[in-house]
Tab-separated table of C-alpha atoms and ligand atoms in Angstrom:
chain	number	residue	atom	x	y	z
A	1	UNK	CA	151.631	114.125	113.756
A	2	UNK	CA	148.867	113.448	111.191
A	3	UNK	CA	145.125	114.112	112.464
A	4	UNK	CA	142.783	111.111	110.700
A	5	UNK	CA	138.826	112.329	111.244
A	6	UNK	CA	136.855	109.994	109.975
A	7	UNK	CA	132.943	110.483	109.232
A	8	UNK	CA	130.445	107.839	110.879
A	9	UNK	CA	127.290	106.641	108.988
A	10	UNK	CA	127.987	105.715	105.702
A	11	UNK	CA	131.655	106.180	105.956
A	12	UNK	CA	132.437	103.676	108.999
A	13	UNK	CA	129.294	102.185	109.770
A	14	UNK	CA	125.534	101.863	108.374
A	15	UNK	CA	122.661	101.780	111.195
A	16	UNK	CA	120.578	100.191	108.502
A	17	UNK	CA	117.598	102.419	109.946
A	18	UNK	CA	118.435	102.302	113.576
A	19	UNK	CA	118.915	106.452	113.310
A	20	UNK	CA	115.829	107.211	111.106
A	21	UNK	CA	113.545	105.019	113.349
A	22	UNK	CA	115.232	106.766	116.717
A	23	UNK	CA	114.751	110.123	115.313
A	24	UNK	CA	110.774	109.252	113.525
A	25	UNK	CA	109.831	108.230	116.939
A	26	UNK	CA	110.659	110.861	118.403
A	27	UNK	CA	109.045	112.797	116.316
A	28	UNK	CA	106.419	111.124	116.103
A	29	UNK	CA	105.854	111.168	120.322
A	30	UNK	CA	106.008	114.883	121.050
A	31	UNK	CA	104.293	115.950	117.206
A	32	UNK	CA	102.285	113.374	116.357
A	33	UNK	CA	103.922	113.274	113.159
A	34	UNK	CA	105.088	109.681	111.794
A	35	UNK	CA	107.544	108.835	109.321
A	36	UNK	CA	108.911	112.295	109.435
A	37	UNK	CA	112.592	111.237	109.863
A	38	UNK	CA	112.219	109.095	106.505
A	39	UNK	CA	111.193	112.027	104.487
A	40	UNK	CA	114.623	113.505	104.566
A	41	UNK	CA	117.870	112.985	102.184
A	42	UNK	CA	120.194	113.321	105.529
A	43	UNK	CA	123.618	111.800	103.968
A	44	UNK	CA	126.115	114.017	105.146
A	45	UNK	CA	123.767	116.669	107.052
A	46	UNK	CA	124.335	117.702	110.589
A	47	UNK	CA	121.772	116.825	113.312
A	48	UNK	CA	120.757	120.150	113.517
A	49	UNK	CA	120.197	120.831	109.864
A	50	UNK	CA	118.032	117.727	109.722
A	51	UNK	CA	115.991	118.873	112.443
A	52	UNK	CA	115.866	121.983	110.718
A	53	UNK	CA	114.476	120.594	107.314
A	54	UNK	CA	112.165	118.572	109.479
A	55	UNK	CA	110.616	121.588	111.122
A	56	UNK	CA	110.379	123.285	108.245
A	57	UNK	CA	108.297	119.890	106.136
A	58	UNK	CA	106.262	119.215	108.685
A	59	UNK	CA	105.052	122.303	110.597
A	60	UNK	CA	106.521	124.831	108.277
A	61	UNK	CA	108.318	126.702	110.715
A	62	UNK	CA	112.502	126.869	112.531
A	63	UNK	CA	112.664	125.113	115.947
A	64	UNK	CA	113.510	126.516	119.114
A	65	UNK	CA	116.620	125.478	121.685
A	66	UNK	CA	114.075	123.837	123.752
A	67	UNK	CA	112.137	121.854	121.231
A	68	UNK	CA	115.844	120.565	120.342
A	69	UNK	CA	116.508	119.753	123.663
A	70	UNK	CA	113.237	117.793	124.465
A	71	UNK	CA	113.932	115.607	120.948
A	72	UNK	CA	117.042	114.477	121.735
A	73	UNK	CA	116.260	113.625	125.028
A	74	UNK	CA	113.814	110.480	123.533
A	75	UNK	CA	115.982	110.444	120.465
A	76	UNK	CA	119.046	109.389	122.246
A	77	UNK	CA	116.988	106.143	124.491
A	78	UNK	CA	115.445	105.758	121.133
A	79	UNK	CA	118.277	105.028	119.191
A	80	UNK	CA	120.154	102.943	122.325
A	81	UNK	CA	117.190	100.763	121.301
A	82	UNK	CA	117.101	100.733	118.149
A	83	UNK	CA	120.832	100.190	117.792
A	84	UNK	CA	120.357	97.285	120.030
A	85	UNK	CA	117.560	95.657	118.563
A	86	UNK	CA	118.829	95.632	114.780
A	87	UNK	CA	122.382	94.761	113.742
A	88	UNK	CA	124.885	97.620	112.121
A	89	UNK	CA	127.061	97.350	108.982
A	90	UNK	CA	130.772	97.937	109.534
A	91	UNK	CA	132.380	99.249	106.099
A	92	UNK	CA	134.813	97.109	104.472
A	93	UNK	CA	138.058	96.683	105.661
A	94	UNK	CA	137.102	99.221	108.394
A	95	UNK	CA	138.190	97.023	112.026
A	96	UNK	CA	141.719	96.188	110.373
A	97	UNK	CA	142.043	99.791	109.137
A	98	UNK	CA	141.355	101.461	112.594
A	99	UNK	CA	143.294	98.965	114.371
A	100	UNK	CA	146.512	99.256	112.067
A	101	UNK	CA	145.729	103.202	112.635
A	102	UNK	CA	145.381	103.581	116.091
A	103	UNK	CA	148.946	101.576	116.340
A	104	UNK	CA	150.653	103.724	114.447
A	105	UNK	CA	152.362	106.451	117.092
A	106	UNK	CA	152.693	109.592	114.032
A	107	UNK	CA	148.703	109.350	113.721
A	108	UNK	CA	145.725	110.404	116.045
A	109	UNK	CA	142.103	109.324	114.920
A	110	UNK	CA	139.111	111.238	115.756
A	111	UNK	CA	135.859	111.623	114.366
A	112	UNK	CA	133.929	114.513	112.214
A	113	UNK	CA	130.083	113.856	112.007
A	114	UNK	CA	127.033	115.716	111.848
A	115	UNK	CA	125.825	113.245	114.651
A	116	UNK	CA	125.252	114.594	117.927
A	117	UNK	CA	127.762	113.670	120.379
A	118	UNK	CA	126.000	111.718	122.127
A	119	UNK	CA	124.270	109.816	119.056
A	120	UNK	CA	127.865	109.354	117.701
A	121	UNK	CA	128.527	107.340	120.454
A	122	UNK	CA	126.003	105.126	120.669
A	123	UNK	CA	126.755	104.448	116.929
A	124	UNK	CA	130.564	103.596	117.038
A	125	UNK	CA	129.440	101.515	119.618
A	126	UNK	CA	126.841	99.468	118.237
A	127	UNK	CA	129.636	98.678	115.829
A	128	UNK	CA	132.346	97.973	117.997
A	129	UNK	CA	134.466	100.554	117.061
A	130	UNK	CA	134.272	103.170	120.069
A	131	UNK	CA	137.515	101.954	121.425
A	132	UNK	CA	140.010	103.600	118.706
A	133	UNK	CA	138.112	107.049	119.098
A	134	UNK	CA	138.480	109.095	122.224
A	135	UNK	CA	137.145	112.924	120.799
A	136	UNK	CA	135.747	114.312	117.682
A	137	UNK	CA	133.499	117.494	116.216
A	138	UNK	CA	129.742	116.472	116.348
A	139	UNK	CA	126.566	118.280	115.380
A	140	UNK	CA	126.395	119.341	118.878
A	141	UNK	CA	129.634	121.508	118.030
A	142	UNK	CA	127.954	123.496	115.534
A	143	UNK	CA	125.308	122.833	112.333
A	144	UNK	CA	128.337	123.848	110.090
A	145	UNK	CA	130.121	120.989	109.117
A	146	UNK	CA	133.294	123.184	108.355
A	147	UNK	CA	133.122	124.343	111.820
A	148	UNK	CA	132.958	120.625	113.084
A	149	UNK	CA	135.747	119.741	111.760
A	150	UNK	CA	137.556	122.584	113.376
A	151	UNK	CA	136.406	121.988	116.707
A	152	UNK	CA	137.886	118.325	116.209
A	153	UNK	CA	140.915	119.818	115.338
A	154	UNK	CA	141.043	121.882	118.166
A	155	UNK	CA	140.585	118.861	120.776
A	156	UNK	CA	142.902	116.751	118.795
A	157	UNK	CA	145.140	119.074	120.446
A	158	UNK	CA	144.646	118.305	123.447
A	159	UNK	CA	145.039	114.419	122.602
A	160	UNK	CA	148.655	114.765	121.385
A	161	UNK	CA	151.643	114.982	123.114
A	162	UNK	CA	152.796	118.506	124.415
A	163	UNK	CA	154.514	120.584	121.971
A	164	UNK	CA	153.552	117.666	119.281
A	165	UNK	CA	152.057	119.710	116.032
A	166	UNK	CA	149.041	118.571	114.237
A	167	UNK	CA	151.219	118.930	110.631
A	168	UNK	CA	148.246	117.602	108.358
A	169	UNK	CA	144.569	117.045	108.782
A	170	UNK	CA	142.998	114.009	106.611
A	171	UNK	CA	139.074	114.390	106.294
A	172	UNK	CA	137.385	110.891	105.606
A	173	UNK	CA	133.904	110.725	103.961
A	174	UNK	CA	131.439	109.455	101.745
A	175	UNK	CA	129.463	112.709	101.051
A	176	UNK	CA	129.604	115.986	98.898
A	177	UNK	CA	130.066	117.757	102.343
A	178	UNK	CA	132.896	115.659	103.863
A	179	UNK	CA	134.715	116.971	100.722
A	180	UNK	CA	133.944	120.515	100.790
A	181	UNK	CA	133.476	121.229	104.031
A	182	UNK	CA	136.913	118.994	104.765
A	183	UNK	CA	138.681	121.025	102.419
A	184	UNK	CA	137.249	124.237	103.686
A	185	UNK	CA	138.462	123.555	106.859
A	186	UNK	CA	142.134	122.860	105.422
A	187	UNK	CA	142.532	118.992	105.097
A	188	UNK	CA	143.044	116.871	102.748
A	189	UNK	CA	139.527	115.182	101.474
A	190	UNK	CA	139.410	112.026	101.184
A	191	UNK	CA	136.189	110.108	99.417
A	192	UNK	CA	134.627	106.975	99.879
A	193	UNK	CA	132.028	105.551	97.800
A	194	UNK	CA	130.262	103.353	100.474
A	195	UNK	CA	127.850	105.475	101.197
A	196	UNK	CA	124.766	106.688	99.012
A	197	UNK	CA	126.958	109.026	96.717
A	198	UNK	CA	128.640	106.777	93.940
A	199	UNK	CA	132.523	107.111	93.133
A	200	UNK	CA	131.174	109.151	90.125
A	201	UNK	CA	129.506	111.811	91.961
A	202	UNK	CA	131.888	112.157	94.543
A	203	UNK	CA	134.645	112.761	91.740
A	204	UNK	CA	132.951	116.043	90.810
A	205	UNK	CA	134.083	117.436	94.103
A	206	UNK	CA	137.325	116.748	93.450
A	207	UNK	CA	138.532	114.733	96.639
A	208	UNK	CA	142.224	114.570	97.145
A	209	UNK	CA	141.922	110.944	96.948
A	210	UNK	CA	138.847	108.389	96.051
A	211	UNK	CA	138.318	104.796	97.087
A	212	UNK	CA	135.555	102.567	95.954
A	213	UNK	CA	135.793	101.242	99.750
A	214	UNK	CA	138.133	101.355	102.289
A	215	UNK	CA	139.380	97.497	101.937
A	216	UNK	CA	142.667	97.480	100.652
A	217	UNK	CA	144.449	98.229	103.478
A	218	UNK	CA	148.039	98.267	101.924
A	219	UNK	CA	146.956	101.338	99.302
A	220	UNK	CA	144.755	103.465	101.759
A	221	UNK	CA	147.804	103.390	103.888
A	222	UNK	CA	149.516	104.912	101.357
A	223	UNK	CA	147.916	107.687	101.154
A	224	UNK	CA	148.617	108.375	105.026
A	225	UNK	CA	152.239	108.279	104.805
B	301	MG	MG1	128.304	110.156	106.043
């Protein structure tokens, strides 16, 4: 059995700003801070090193559990709303990849995202594409993206078939940290330029394999084989 984890925003989806505006307001209603979402380079950071870089801009200072806990609580209605009220970008090629996938019976797909769980959700969903994912490793799991991936790979255990092994992970993303932290974690990195990283800056990772997009459905199969 091959494990498929695929990253979310720039990888399967884009929000076009859904995310940013969630987490700004936020923000914005417990600080009094605006725009502080939109100050951040977040491609590829987990939720909780976001918030940390936030923190540290703004008030110049680490948050606490409970802070955490009292942003995501508006974050999450936030973003249901903002999700809702503005229209998200499935990648190319993306539906007919994930449904060819999800039919084949020697691969299970789950995600690997610095989103919180809960945020990943609402995401895939806006999209359409919640159906062919059923677990994943989230920036709830950990701030570590390494250790994300790990989780996912422990609860695609519990996805497969009894005695079924997971014989090789595949790590897809369109960020410096899919690749290293993918490979860190043992699979094999695979890089996709759709996101704000060009092909030519993901090369210098060295991804086990490198797609412009994830269109042509026939050669990214090929690599799955
Ligand atoms: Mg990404």
């Amino acid at each position: 059995m091959k494990l498929l984890l695929f990253d979310i925003d720039g990888t399967l989806l884009l929000t076009n700003g859904a995310g940013t505006r969630a987490a700004n307001r936020a923000f914005e209603n417990i600080y009094g801070i605006s725009e502080a979402m939109t100050k951040i380079d977040a491609a590829g950071k987990t939720d909780p090193i976001i918030l940390k870089e936030i923190f540290k801009n703004e008030l110049n200072r680490d948050y606490s559990h409970e802070e955490a806990k009292e942003l995501y609580k508006l974050y999450i209605p936030f973003l249901e709303e903002e999700t809702s009220a503005s229209e998200t970008t499935v990648m190319p090629g993306i539906p007919r990849l994930l449904e060819n996938l999800s039919r084949r019976e020697d691969i299970v797909l789950g995600v690997a995202t610095g989103n919180i769980e809960q945020g990943a959700w609402i995401k895939l969903k806006s999209a359409g594409l919640d159906h062919h994912f059923k677990f994943g490793g989230f920036g709830s799991d950990s701030h570590l993206r390494e250790h994300l991936i790990i989780k996912a790979k422990e609860r695609a255990i519990d996805h497969v078939d009894n005695g079924t092994d997971i014989q090789k992970t595949f790590v897809i993303g369109d960020t410096p940290y899919d690749i290293n932290h993918g490979r860190a974690a043992g699979a094999v990195t695979v890089g996709v330029a759709t996101g704000s990283y060009s092909r030519a800056e993901l090369e210098e990772h060295s991804p086990d394999h490198l797609f412009d997009d994830l269109n042509n459905l026939e050669i990214v199969l090929g690599i799955f084989e």
